[in-house]
Structure formats: C-alpha cells, structure tokens
mmCIF file of C-alpha atoms in Angstrom:
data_model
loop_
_atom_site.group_PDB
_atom_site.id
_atom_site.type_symbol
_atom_site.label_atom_id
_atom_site.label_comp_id
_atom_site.label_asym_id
_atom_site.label_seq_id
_atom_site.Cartn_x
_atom_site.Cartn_y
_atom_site.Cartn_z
ATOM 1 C CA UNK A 1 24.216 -20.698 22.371
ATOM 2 C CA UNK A 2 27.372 -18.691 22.828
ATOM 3 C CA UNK A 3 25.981 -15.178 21.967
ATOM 4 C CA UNK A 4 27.885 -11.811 21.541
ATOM 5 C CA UNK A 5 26.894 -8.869 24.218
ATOM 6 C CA UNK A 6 24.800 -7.345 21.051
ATOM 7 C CA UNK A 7 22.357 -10.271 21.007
ATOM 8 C CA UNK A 8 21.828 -10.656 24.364
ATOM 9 C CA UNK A 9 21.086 -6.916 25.301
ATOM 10 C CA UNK A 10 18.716 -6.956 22.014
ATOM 11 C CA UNK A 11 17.194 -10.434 23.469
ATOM 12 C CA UNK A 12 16.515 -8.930 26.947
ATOM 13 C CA UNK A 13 14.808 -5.886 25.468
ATOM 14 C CA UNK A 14 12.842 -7.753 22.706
ATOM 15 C CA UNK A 15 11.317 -9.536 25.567
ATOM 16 C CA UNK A 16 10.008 -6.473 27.566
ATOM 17 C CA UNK A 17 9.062 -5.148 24.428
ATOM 18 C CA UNK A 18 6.830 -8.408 23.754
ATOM 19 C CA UNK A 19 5.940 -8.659 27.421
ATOM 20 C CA UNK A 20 6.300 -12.457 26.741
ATOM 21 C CA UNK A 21 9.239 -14.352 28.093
ATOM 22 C CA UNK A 22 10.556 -17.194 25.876
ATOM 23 C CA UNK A 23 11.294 -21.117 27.018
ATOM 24 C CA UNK A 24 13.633 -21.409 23.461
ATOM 25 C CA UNK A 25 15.182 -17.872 22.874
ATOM 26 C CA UNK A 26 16.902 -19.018 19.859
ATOM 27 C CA UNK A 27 13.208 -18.991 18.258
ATOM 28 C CA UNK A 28 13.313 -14.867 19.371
ATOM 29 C CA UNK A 29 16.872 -14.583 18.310
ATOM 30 C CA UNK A 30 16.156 -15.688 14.967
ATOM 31 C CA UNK A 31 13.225 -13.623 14.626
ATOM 32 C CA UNK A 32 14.841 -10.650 15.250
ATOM 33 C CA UNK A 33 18.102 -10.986 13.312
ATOM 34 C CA UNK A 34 17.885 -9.587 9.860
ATOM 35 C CA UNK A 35 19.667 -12.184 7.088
ATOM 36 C CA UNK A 36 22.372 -9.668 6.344
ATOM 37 C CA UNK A 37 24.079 -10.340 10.123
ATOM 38 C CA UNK A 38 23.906 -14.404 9.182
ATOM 39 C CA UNK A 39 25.073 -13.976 5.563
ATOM 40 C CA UNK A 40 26.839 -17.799 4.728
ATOM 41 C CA UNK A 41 24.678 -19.357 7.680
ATOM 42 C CA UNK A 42 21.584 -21.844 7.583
ATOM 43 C CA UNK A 43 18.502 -19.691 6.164
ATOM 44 C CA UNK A 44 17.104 -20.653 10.167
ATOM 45 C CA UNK A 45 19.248 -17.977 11.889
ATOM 46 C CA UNK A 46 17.693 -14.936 10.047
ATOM 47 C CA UNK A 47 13.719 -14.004 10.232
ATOM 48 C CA UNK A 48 13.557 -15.439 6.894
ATOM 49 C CA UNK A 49 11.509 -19.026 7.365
ATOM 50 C CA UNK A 50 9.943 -17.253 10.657
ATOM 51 C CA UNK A 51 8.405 -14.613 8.545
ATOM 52 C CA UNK A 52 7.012 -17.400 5.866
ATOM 53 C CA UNK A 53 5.116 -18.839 8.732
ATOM 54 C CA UNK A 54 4.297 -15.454 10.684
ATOM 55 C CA UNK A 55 2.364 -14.069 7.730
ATOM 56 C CA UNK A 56 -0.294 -16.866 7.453
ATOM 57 C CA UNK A 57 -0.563 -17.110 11.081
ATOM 58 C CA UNK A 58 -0.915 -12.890 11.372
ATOM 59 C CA UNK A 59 -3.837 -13.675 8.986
ATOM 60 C CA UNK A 60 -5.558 -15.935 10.373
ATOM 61 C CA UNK A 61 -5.953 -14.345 13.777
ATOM 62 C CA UNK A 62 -6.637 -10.875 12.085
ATOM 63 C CA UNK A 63 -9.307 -12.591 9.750
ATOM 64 C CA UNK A 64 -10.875 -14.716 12.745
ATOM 65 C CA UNK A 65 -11.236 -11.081 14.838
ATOM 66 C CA UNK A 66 -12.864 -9.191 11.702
ATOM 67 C CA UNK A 67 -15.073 -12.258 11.202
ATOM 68 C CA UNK A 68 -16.275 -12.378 14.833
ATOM 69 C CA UNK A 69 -16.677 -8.228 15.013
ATOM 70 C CA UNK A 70 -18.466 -7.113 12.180
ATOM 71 C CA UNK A 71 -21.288 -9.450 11.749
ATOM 72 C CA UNK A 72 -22.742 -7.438 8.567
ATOM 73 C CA UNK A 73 -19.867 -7.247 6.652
ATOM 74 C CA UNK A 74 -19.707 -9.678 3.449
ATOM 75 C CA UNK A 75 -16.235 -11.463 2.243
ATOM 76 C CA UNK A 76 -15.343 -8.271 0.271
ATOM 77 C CA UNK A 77 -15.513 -6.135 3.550
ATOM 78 C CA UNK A 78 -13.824 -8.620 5.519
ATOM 79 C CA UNK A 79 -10.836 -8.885 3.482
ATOM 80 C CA UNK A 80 -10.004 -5.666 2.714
ATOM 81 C CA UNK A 81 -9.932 -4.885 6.557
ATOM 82 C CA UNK A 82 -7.685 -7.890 6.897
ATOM 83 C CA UNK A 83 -5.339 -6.691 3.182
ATOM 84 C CA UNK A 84 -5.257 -2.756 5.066
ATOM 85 C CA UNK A 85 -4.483 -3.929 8.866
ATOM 86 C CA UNK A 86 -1.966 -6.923 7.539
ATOM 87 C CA UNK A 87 -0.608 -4.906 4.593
ATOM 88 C CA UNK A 88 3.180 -3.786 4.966
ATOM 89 C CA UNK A 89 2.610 -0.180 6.067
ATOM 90 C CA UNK A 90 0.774 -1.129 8.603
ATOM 91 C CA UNK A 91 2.734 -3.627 10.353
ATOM 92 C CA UNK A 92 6.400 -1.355 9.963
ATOM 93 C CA UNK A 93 4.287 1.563 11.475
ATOM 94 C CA UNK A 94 3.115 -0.972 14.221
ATOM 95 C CA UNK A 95 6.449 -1.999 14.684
ATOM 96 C CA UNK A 96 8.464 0.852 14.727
ATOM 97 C CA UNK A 97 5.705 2.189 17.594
ATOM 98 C CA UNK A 98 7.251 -0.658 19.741
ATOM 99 C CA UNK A 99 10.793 0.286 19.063
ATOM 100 C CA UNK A 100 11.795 -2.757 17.289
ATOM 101 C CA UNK A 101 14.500 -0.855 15.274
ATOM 102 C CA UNK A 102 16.240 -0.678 18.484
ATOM 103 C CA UNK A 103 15.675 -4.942 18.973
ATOM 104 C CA UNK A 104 17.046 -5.776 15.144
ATOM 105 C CA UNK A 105 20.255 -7.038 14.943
ATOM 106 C CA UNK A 106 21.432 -6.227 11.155
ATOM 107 C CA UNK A 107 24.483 -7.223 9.741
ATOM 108 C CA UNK A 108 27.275 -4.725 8.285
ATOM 109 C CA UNK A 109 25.923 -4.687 4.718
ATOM 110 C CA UNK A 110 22.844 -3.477 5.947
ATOM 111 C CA UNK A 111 24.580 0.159 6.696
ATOM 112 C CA UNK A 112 23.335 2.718 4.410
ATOM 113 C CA UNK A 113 19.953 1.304 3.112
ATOM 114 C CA UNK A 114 18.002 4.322 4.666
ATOM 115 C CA UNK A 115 14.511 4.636 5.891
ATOM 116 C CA UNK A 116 13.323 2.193 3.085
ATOM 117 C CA UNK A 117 15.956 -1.056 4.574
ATOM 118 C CA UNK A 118 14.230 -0.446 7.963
ATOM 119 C CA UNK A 119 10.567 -0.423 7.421
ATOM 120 C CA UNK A 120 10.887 -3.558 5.375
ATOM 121 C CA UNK A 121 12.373 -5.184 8.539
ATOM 122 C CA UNK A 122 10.267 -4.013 10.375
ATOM 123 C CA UNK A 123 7.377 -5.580 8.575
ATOM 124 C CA UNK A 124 9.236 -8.956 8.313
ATOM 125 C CA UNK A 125 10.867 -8.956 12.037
ATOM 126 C CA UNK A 126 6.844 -8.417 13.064
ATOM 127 C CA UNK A 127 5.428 -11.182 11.311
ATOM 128 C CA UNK A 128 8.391 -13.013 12.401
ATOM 129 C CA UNK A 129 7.766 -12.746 16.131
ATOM 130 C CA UNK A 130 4.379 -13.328 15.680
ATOM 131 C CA UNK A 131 5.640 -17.075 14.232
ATOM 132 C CA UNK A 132 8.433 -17.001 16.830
ATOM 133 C CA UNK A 133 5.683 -16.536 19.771
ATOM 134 C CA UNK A 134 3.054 -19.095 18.249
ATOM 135 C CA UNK A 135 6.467 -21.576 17.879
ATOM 136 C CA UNK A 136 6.864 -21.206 21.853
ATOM 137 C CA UNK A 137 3.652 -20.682 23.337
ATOM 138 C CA UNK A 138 0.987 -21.811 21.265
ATOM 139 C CA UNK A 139 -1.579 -19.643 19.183
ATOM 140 C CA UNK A 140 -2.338 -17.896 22.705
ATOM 141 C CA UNK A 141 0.812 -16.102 22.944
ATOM 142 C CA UNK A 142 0.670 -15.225 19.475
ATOM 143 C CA UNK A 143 -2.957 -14.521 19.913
ATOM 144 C CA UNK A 144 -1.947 -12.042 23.072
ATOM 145 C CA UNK A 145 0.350 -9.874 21.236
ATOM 146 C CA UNK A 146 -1.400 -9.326 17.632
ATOM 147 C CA UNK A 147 -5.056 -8.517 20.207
ATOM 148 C CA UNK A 148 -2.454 -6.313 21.922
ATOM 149 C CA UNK A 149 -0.325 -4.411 19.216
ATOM 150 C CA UNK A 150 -2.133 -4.701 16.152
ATOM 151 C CA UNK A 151 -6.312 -5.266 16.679
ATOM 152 C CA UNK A 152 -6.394 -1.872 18.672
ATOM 153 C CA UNK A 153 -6.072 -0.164 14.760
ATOM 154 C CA UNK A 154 -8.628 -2.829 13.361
ATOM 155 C CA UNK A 155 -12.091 -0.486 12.396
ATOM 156 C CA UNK A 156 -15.109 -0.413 9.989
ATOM 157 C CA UNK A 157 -13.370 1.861 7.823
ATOM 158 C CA UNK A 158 -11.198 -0.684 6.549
ATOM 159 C CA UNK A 159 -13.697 -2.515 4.841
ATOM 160 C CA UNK A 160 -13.905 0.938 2.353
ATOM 161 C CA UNK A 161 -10.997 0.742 1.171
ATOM 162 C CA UNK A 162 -10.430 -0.425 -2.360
ATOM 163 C CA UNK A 163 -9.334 -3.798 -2.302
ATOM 164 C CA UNK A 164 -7.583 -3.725 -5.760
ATOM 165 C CA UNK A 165 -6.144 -0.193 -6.195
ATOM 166 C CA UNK A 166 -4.634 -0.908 -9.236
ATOM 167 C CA UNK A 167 -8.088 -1.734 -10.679
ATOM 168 C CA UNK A 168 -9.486 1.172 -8.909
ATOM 169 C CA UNK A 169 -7.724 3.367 -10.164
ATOM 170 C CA UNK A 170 -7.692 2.271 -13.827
ATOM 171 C CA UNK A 171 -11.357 2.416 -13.848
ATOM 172 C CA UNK A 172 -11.487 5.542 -12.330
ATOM 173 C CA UNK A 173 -8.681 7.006 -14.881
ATOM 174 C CA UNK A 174 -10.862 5.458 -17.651
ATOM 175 C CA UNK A 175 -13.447 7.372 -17.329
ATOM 176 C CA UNK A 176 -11.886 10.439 -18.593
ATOM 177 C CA UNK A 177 -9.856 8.441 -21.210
ATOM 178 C CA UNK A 178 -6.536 7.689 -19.706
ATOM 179 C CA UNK A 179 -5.165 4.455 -18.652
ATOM 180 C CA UNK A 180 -1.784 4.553 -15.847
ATOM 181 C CA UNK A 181 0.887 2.755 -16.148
ATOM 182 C CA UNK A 182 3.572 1.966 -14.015
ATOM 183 C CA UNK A 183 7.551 2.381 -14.325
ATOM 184 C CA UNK A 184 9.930 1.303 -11.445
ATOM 185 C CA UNK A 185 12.058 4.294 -10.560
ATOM 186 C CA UNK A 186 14.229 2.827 -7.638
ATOM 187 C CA UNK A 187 15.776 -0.356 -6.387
ATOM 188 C CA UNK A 188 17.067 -0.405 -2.890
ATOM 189 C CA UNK A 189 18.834 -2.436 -0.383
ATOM 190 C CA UNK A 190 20.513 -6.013 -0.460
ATOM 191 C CA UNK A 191 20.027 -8.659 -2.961
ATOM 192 C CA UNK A 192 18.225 -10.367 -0.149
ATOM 193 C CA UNK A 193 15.909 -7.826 1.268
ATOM 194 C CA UNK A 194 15.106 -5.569 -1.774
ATOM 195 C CA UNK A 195 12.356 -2.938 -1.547
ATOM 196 C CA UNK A 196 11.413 -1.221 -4.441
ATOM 197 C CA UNK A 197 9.580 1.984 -5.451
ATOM 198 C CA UNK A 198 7.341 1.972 -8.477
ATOM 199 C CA UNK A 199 5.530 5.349 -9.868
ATOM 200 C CA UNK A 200 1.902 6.128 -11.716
ATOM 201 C CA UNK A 201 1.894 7.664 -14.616
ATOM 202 C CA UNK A 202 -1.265 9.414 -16.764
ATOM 203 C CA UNK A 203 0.603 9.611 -20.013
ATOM 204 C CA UNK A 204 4.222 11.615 -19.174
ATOM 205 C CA UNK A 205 2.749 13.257 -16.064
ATOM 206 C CA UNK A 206 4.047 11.221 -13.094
ATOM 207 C CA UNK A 207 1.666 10.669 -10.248
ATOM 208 C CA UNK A 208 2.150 9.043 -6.830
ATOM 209 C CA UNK A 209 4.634 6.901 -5.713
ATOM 210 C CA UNK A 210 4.239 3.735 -3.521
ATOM 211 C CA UNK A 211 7.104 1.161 -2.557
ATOM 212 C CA UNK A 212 7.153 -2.675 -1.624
ATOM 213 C CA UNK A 213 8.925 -6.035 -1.078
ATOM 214 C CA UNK A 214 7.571 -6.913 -4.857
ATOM 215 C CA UNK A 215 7.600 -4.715 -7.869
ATOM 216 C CA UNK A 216 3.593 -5.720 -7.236
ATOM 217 C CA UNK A 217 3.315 -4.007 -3.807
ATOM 218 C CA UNK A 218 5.401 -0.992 -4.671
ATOM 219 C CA UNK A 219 2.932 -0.802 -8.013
ATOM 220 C CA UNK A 220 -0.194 -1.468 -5.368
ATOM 221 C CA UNK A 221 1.004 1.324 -3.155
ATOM 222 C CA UNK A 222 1.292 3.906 -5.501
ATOM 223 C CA UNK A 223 -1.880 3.434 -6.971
ATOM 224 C CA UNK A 224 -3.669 3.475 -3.453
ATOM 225 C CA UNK A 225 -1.633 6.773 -3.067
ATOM 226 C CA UNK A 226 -2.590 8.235 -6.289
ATOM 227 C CA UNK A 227 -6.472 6.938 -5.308
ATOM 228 C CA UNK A 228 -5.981 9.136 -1.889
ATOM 229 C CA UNK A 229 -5.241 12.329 -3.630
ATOM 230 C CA UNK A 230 -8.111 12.300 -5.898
ATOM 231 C CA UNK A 231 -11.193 14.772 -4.890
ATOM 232 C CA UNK A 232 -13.440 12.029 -5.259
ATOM 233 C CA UNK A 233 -13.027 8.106 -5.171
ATOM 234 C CA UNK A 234 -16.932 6.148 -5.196
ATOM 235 C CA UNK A 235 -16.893 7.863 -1.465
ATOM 236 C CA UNK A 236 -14.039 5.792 -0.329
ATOM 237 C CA UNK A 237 -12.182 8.866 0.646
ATOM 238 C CA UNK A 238 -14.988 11.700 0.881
ATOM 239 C CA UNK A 239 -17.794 12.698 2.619
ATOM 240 C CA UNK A 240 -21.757 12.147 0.824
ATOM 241 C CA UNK A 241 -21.379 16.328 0.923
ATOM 242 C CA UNK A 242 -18.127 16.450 -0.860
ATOM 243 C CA UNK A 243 -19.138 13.809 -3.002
ATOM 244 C CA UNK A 244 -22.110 15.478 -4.126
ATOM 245 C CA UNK A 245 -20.010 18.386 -4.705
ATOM 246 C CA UNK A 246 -17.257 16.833 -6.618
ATOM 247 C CA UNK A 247 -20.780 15.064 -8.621
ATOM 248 C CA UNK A 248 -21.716 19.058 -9.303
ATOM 249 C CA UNK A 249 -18.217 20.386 -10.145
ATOM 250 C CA UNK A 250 -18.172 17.934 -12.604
ATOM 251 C CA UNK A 251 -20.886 18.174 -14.444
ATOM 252 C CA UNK A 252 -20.638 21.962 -14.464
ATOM 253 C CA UNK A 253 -17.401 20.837 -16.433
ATOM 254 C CA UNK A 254 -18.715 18.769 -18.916
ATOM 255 C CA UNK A 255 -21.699 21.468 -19.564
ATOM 256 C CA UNK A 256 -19.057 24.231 -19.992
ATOM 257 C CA UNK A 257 -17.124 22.072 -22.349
ATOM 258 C CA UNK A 258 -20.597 21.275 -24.445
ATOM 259 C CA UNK A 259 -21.481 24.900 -24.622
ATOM 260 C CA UNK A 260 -17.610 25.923 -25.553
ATOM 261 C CA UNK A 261 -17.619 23.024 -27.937
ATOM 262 C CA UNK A 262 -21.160 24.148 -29.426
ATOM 263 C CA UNK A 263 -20.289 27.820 -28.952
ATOM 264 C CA UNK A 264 -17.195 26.818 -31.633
ATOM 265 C CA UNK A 265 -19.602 25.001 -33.917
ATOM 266 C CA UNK A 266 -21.685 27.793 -34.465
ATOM 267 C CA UNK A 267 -18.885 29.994 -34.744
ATOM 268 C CA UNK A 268 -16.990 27.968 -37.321
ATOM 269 C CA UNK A 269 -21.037 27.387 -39.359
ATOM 270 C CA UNK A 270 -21.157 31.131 -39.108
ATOM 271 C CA UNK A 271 -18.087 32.082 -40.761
ATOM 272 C CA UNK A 272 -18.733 28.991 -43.207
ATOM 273 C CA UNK A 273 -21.712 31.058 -44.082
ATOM 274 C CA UNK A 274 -20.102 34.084 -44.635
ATOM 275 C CA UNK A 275 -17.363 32.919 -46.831
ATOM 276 C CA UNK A 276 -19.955 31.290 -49.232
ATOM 277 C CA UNK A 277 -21.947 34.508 -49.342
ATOM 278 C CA UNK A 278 -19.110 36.566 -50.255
ATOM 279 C CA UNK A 279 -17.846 33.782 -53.195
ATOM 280 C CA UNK A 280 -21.340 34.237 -53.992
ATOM 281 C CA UNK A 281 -20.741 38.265 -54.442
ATOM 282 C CA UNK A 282 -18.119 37.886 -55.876
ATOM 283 C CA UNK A 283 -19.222 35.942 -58.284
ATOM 284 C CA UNK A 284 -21.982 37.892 -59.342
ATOM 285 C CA UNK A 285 -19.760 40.558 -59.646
ATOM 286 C CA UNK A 286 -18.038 38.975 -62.256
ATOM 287 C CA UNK A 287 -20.623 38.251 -64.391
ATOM 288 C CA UNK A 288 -22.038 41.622 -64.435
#
C-alpha cells in the first residue's frame, strides 16, 4: 500500500486508540476512511461493506452479554437493552469518547456537514472497526473491544425503555385525543452519507426533534425525545412517587373539567328557565 502521511499518522493512532495491533492494516484503513475521501474507488476502500458486517456482529456480542447477565429478563427486555446500547446515539457518543474524529480520514466534500456529518461517522466508523477487528483477529478481538468500550454502559435500565417510541407515543397522545405526525424538516450531508432530522407534531404545535441515517430513525428519535419530556410515561421515565403524582394531577384535571363542564350545564338550564318564565309573563300580559 503506498499511503499518504495522513493515513499513516491516522493508522498509528487508530491502533493505540483500539489497543489492538493489526496483521492486515488495509482492513483498519478501510474502516476508518469515510466514502467521501474514496469517491470513484471500489465500495471496499470506505467503511461502507465493513459497517454492513460490523452491525450484525456488534449485535450479536451485545445480545449474547444481555442474555448471559440478566437472567430474569424476557425477549422484550433483552432487546430493548440491545436497540438502546446498539442504537446510533449510543455508539457516536461511544466513539467520539475514544477520539475517533481525530482517526477519520474524510474526503474534501465532507467539509461543512457540521456536527450532524460527524456523529453519523462516528456510528458507522464504530461498527466498522468492530467488523475490521473480527476480520483480523477473530470474534475475540472484536469481543475485547465492544466488553471494553461499549458493555461498561450496558444496565437494567435499558430494558425500560420503550422499544417502539413511535407506538409509544401514539398511544400515549391518544389518550387525550391527538395523534403525531411526523414532517422531515432537514436533509444534511452527502448523497452518500445523508442524516436527516424529522420533527413531532400534535396538530400545528411542533414537538421534539430526533435525527437519523433513515427518515425512520430520525422519526424514532424524535418520538423517544418527545416521550422523555413528558411528566409521565407508564414509569419509564419517573419515579412510583412522581407517577402517583402525575396519576393525582390528572385526575384533579378531569374532575375540574366535569364540575366546569356541569357548572356550565346548570348555568345554561338556569337561564333556559328564566327565559321561558319571562315568555310566559309576557304572555300573560298580553292577554290581560
């Protein structure tokens, strides 16, 4: 490989950073170059097929270490630890905690796409490496780095988070008579790497925003984020006390509106009675 002075400074660090040191360093080299620096190359010199295989890999080991750790969790516990610690957040914040936006070698066109261009690398460079270190040294070495950088943020929690939010939230929404719906609001980056932003919305009142590598994720996001700043969420984000609380606040609601709303009715057969008591006097009136 005749490499430039970029890749093999970003090589060298990529490897402390891994604390792994590769036999075939093209497998590293690809993992950490983002498609826009390889643009009219083989699809094999960017993270691209890397990440394909990364992702299933990342699963398996995260779903074989929930499995084996909480023994009374069912399949719907299980996998929405594995959806939260796997999901894209979580791996760019993982990432970025190692410094691999120092390790990423991007391409020209990549200049400008913000904040948004680099966590979606840094998802994809992770699950990359992850196939780049299984590639080289077998499912320990992949193994060995997830247990290292990723399992440590692996908890019981997990499993209480919803594992649809889109459903969540709708049936949450529902219960007061409105049902969200989501408009995308921003496209960014490269044809190749796109990451989009998607927003909630209760009627015309725009909620929380979430963004993605799909229109899907970015929708997924933002109703996760709009299920986060609710008061109360089937206890997936409150204590039993707040709960109970929120439980109270709300019914104190609905038995203000009933008493407002029967307050009115009374009101409204009040002056109904009053108006037909003065035809009435009127009337008689007249015919004296």
């Amino acid at each position: 490989m005749n490499l430039t002075d970029e890749q093999i400074g970003k090589l060298n660090s990529a490897q402390d950073v891994l604390e792994y040191h590769f036999h075939d360093e093209s497998l590293l080299l690809s993992a950490i170059t983002h498609p826009s620096a390889v643009e009219g190359k083989p699809v094999k010199y960017s993270y691209e097929r890397l990440e394909f295989l990364g992702d299933s890999i990342l699963g398996a080991i995260v779903a074989m270490v929930a499995f084996d750790r909480f023994h009374d969790l069912d399949e719907g516990g299980l996998t929405r630890i594995k959806v939260a610690l796997v999901s894209g957040a979580s791996l760019a914040d993982v990432a970025a905690g190692l410094g691999f936006a120092d390790i990423i070698v991007f391409g020209s066109s990549e200049t400008g796409t913000g904040k948004r261009g680099l966590h979606s690398a840094l998802e994809n460079v992770y699950e990359a490496v992850v196939a780049a270190l299984y590639l080289d040294g077998g499912m320990d070495a992949a193994l060995a780095f997830v247990e290292r950088t990723l399992i440590p943020r692996m908890s019981v929690d997990m499993a209480k988070e919803p594992e649809n939010p889109k459903s969540a939230l709708q049936e949450k929404l529902q219960e007061d008579g409105i049902t969200p719906t989501y408009k995308l609001v921003e496209t960014q980056g490269p044809p190749h790497d796109r990451t989009f932003v998607a927003q909630v919305f209760a009627g015309s009142q725009g909620l929380a925003r979430g963004t993605g590598r799909t229109k899907k994720e970015a929708e997924s996001q933002a109703a996760k984020s709009t299920l986060a700043q609710l008061s109360e969420f089937f206890g997936f984000y409150v204590s039993e006390e707040e709960k109970a609380a929120a439980k109270a606040k709300k019914n104190a609601v609905k038995a203000e509106k009933a008493a407002a709303k029967a307050a009115a009715a009374a009101a409204k057969a009040e002056e109904k009675a009053r108006r037909k008591q003065e035809q009435s006097q009127a009337k008689q009136r007249s015919q004296e």
